[in-house]
Coordinates of N, CA, C and O in Angstrom, one line a residue:
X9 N 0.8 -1.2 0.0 CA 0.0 0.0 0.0 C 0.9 1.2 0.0 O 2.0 1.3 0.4
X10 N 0.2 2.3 -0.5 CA 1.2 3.5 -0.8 C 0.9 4.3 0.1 O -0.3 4.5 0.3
X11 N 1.8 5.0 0.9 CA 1.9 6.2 1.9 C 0.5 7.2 1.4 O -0.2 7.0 0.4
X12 N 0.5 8.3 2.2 CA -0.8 9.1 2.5 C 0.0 10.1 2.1 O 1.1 10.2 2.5
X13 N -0.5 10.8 1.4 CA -0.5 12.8 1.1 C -0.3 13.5 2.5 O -0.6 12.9 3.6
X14 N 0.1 14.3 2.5 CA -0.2 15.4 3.2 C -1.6 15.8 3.2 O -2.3 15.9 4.2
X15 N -2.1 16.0 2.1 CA -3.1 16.9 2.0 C -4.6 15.5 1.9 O -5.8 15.7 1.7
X16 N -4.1 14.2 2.0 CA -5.1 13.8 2.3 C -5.4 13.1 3.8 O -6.3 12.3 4.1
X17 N -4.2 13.7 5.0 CA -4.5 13.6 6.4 C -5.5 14.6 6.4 O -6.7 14.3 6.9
X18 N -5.1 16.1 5.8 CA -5.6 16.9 5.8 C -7.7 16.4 5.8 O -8.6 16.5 6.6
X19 N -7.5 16.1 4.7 CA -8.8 15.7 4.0 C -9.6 14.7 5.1 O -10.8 14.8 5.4
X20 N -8.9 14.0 5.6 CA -9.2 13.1 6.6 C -9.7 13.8 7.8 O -10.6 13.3 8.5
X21 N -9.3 15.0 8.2 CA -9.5 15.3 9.8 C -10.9 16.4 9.0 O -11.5 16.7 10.0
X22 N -11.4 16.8 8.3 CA -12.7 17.3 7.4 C -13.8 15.7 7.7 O -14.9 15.8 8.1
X23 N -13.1 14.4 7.3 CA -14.2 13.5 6.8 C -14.4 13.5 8.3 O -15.6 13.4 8.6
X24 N -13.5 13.7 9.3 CA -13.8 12.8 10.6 C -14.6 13.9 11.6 O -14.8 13.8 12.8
X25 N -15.0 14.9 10.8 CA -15.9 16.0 11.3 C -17.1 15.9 10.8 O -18.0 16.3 11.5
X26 N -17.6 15.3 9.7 CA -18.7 14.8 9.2 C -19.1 13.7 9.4 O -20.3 13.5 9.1
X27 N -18.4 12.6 9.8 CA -18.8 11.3 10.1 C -19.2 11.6 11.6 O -20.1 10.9 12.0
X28 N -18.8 12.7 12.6 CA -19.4 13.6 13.8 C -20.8 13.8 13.8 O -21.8 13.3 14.5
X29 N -20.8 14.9 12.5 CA -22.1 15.1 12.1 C -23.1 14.0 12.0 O -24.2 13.8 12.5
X30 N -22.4 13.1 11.1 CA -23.9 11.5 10.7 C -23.9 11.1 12.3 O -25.0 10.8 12.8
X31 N -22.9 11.1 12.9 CA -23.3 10.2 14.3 C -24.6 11.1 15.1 O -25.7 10.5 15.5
X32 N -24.4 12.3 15.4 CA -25.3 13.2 15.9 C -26.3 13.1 15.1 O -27.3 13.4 15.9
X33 N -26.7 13.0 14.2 CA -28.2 12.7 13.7 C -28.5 11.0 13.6 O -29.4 10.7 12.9
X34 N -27.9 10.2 14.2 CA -28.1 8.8 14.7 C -27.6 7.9 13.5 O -27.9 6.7 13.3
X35 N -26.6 8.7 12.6 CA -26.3 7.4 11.5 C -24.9 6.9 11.9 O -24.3 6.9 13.0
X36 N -24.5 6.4 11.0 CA -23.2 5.5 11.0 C -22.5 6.7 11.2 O -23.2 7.6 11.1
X37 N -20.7 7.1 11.6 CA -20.4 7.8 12.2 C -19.2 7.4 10.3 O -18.2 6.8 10.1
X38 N -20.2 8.1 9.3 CA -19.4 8.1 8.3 C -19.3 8.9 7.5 O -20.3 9.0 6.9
X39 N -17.8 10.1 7.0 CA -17.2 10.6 6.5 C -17.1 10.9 5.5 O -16.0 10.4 5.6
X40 N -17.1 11.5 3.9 CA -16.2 11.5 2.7 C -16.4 12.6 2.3 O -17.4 13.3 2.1
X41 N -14.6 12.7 2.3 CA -14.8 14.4 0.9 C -13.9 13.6 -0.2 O -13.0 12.6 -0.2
X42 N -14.6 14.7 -1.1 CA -13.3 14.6 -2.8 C -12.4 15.6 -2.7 O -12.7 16.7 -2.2
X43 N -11.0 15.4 -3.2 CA -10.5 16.6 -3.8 C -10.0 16.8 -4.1 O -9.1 16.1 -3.8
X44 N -9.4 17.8 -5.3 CA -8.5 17.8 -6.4 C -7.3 17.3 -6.5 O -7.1 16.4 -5.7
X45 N -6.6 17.5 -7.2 CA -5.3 17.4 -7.8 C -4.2 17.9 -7.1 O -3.1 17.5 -6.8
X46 N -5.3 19.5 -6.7 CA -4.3 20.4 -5.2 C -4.6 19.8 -3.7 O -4.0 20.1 -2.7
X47 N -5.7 18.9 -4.0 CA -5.9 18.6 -2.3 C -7.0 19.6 -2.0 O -7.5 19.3 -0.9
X48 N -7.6 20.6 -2.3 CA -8.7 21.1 -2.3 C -9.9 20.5 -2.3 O -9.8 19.5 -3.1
X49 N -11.1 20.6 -1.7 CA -11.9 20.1 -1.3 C -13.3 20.3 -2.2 O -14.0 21.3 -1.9
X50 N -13.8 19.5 -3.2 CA -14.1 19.5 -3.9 C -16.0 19.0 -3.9 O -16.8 19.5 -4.8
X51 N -16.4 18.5 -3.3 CA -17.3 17.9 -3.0 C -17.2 16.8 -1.3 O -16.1 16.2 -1.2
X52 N -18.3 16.7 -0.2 CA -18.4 16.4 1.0 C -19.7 15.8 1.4 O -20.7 16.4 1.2
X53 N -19.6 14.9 1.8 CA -20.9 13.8 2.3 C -20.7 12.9 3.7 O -19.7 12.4 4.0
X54 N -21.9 12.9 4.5 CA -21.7 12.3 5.7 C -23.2 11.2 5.6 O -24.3 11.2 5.1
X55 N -22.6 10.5 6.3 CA -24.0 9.0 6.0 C -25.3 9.5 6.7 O -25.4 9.9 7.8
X56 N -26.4 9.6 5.8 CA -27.6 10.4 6.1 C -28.8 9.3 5.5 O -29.9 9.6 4.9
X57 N -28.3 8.2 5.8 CA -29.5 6.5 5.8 C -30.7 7.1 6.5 O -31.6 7.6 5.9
X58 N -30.6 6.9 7.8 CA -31.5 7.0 9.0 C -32.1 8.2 8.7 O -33.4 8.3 8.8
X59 N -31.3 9.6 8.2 CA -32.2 11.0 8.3 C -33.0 11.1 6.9 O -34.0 11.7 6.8
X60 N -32.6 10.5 5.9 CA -33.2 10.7 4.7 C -34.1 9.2 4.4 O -34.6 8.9 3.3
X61 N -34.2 8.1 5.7 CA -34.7 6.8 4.8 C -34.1 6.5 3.5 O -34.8 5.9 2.6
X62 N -32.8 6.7 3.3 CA -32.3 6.4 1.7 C -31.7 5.1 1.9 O -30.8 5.2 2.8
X63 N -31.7 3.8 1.5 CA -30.3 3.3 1.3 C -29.1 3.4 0.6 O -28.2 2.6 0.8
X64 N -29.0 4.7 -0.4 CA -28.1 4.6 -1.0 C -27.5 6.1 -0.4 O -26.5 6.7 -0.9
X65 N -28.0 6.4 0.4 CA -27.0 7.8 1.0 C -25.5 7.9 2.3 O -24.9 8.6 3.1
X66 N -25.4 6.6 1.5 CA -23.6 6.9 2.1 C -22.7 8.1 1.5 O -22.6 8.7 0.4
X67 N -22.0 8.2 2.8 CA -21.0 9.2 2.6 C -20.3 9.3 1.1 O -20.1 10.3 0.4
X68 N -20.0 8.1 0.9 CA -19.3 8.5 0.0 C -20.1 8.3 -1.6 O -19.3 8.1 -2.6
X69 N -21.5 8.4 -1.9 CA -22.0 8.6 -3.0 C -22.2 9.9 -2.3 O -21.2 10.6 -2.7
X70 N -22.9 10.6 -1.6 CA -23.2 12.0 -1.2 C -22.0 12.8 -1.8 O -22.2 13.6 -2.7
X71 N -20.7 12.4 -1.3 CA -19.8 13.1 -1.5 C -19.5 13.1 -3.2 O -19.2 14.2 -3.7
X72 N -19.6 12.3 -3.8 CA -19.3 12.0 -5.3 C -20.2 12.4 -5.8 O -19.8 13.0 -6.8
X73 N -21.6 12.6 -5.7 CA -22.7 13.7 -6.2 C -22.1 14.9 -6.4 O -21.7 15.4 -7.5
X74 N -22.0 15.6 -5.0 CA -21.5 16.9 -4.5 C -20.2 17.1 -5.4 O -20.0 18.3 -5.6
X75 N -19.2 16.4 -6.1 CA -18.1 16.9 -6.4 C -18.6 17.0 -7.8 O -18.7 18.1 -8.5
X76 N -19.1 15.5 -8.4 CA -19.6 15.9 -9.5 C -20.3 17.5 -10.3 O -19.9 18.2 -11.3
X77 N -21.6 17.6 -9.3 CA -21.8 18.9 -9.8 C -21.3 19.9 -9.2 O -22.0 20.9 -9.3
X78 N -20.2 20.1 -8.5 CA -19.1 21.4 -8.6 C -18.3 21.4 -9.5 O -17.7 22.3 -10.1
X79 N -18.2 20.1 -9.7 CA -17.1 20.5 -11.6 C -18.0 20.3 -12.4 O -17.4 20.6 -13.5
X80 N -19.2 19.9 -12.6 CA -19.8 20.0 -13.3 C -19.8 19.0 -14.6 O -20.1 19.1 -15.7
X81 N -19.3 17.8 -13.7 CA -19.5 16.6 -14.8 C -19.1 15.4 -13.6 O -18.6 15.6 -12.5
X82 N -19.7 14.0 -14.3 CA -19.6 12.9 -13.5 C -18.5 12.2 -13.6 O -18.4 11.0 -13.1
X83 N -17.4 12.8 -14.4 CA -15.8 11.9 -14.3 C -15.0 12.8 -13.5 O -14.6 13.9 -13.8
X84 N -14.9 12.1 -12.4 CA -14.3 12.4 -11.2 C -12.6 12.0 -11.7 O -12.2 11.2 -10.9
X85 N -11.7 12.3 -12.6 CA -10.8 11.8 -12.8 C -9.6 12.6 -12.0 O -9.8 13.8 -12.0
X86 N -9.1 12.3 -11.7 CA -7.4 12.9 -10.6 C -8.4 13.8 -9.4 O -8.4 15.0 -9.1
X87 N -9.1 12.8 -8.9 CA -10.1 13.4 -7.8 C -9.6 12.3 -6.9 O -9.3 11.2 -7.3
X88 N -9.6 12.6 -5.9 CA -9.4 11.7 -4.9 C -10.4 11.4 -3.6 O -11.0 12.4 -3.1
X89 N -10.6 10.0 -3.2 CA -12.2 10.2 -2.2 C -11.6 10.0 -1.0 O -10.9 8.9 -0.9
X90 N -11.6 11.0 0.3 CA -11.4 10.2 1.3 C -12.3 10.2 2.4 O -12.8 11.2 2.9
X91 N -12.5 9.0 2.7 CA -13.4 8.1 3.7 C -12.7 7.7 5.1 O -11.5 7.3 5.3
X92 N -14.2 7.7 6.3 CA -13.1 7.4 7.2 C -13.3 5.9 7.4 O -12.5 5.2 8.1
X93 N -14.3 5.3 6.7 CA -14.5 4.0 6.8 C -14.8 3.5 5.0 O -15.5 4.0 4.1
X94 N -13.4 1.9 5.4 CA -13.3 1.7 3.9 C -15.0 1.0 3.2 O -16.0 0.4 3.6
X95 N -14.4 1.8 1.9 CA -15.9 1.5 1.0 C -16.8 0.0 0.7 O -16.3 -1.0 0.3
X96 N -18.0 0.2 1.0 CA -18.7 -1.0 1.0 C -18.5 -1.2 -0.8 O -17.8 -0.5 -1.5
X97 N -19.2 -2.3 -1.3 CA -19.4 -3.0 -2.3 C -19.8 -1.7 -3.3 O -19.3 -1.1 -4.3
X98 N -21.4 -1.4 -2.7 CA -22.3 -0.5 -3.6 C -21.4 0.6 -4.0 O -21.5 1.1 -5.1
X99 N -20.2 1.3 -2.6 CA -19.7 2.5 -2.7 C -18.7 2.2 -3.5 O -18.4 3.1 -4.3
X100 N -18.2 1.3 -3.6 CA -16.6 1.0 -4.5 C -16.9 1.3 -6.1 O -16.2 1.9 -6.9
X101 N -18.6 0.4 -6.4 CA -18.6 0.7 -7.7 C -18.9 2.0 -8.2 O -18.7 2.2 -9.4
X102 N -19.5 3.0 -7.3 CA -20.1 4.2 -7.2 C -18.9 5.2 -8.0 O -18.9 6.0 -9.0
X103 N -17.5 4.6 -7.1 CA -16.1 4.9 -6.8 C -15.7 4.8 -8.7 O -15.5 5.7 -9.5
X104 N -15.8 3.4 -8.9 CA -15.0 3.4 -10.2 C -16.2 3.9 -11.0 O -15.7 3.8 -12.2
X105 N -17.2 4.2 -11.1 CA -18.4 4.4 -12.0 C -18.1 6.4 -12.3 O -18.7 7.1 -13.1
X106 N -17.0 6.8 -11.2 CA -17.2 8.2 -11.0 C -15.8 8.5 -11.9 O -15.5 9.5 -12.6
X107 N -14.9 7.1 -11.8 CA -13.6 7.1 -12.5 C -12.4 8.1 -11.5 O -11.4 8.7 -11.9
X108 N -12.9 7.9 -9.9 CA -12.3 8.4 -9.4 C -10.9 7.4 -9.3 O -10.7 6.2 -9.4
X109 N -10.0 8.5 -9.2 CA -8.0 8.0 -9.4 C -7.3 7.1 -7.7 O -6.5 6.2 -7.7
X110 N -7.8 7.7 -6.7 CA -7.5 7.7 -5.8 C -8.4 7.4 -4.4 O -9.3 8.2 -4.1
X111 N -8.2 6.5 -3.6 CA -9.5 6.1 -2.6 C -8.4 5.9 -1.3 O -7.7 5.0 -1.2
X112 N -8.5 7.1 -0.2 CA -7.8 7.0 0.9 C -8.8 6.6 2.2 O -9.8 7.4 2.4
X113 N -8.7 5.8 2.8 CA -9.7 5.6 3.8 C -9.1 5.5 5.4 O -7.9 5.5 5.5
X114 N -9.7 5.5 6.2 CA -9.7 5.5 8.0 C -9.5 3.8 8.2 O -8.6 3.1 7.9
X115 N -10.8 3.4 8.7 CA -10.9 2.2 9.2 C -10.9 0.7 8.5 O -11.3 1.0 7.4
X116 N -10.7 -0.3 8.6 CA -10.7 -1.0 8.1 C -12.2 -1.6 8.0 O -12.9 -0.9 8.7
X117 N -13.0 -2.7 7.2 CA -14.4 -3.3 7.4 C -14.0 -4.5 7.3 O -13.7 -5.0 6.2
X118 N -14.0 -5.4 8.5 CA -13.7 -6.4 7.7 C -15.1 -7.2 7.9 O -15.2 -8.4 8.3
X119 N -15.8 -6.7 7.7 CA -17.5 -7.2 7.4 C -17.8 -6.9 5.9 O -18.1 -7.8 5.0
X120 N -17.5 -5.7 5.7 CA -17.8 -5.4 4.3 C -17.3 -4.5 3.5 O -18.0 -3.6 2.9
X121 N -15.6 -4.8 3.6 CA -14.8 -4.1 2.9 C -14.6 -4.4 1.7 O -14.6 -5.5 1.3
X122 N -14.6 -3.4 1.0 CA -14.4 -4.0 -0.7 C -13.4 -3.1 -1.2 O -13.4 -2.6 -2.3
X123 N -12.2 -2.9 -0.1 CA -10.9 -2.1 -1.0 C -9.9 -3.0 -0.4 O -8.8 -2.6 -0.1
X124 N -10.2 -3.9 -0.3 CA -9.3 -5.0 0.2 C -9.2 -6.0 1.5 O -8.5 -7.0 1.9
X125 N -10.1 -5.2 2.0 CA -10.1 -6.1 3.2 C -11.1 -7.9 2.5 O -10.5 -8.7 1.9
X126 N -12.2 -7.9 2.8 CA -13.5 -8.7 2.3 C -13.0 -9.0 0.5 O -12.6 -9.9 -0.2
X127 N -13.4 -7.8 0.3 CA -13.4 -7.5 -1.3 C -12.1 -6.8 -1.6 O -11.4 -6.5 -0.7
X128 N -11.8 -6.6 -3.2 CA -10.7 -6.0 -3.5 C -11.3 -5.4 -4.9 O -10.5 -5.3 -5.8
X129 N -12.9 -4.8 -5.0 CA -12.9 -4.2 -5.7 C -12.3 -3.4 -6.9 O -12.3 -3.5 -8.1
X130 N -11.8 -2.2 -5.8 CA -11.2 -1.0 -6.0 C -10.0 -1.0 -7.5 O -9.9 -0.3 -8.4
X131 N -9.1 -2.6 -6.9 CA -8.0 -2.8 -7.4 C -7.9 -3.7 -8.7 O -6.8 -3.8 -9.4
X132 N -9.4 -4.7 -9.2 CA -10.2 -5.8 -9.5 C -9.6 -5.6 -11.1 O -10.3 -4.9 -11.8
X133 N -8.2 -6.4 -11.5 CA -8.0 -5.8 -13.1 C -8.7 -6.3 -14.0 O -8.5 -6.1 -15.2
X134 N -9.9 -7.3 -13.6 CA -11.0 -7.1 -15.0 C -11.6 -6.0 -15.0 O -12.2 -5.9 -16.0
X135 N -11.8 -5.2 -14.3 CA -12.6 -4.2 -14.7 C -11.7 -2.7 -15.3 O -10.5 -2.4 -15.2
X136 N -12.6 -2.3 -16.0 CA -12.2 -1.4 -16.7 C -11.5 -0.1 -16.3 O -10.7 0.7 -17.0
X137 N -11.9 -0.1 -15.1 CA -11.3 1.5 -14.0 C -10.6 0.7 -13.0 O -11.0 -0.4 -12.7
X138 N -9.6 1.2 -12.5 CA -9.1 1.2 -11.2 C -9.2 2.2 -10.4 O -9.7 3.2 -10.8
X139 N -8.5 2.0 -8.9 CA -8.2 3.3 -8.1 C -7.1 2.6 -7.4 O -7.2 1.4 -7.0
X140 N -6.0 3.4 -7.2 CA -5.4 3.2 -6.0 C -6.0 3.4 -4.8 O -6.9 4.3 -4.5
X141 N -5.4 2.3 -3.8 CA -5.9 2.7 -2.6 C -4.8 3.1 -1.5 O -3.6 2.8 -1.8
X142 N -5.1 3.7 -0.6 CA -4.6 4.1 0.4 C -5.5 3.7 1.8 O -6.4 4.4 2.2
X143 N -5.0 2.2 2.7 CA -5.7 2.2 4.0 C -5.2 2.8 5.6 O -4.2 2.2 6.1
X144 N -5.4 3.1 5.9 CA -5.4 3.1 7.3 C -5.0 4.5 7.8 O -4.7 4.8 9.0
X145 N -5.1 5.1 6.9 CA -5.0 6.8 7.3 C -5.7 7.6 8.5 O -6.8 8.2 8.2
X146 N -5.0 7.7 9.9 CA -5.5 7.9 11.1 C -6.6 6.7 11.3 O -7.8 7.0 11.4
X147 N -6.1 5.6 11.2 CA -6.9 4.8 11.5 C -7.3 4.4 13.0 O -8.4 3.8 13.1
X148 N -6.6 4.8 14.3 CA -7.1 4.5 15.3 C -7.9 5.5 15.8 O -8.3 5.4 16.9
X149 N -8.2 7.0 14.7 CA -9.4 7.8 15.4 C -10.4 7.5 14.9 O -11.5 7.9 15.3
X150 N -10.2 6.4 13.7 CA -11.6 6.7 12.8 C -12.3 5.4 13.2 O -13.3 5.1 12.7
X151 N -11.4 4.5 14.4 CA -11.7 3.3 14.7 C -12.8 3.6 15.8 O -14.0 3.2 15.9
X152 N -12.0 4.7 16.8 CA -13.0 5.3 17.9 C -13.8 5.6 17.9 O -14.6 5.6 18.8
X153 N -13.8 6.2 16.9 CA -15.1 7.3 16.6 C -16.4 6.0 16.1 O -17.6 6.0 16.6
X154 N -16.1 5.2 15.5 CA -17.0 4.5 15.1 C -17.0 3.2 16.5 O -18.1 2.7 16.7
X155 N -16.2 2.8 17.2 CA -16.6 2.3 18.5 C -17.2 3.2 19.5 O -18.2 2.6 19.9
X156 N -17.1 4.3 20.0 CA -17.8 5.0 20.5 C -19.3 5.0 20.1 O -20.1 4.7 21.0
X157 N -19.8 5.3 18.8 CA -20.8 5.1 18.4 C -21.8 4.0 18.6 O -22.9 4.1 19.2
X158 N -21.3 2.6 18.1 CA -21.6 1.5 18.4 C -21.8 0.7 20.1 O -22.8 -0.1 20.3
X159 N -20.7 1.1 21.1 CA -20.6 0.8 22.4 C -22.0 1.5 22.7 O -23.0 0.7 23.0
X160 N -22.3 2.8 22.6 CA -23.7 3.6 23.0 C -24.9 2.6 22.7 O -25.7 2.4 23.6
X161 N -24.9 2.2 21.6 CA -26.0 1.2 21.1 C -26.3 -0.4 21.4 O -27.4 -1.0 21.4
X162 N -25.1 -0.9 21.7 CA -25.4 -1.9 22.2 C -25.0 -2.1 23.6 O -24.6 -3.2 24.0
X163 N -25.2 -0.9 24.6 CA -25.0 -1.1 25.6 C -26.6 -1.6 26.5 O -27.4 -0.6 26.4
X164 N -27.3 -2.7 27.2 CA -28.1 -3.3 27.3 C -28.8 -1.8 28.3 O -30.0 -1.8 28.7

């Protein structure tokens, strides 16, 4: 796996402020922004299941929406997504469907990881797009934050 940016720790301590946000409205305590080429912050999404009844409103399609129509097209290309929890199945394809370059993430899933933990989507050379990945970027905050959440709920 390849080392982290600067500017996507950066990006990281933004997702782990919105994955705050979804926890405070009772969702998954999950994270994503896009952003450029400079590390600028392009589009931003926090898991909003529970508040909108959606199932498809994870962080990181919210976020890939949002970037799309700031640039004003749906090829997310030398865009980078960073999440603080790595991408489910639906989100990975979301990921190469956007032709995004780069996928840095927080926590590991090993329930329902598809950037390599579970699955290896992301990296999958029949398919036509790839992304690099990047795991474990401040991974023991983005671990807490989403334990903290969980301990609350299943405490009897």
């Amino acid at each position: 796996m390849l080392p982290a940016r600067e500017t996507d720790v950066v990006a990281m301590t933004r997702a782990r402020e919105l994955a705050a946000i979804a926890a405070a409205h009772g969702d998954i305590p999950v994270g994503a922004v896009v952003t450029d080429l400079a590390g600028r912050i392009v589009g931003e999404g926090a898991n909003r299941r529970e508040v909108d009844a959606d199932p498809f409103a994870h962080a990181e399609v919210l976020a890939l929406r949002a970037a799309a129509r700031a640039r004003g097209s749906w090829n997310l290309e030398h865009c980078t997504l960073v999440v603080t929890l790595e991408p489910c199945l639906m989100c990975a394809g979301a990921i190469l469907q956007a032709r995004v370059d780069r996928v840095v993430f927080g926590a590991w899933d090993d329930k329902a990881g598809a950037a390599g933990s579970v699955y290896d989507v992301l990296r999958d050379r029949r398919l036509p797009h790839r992304a690099e990945v990047v795991g474990g970027v401040a991974e023991a905050d983005a671990v807490a934050q989403l334990r903290a959440f969980f301990d609350v709920r299943r405490r009897p």
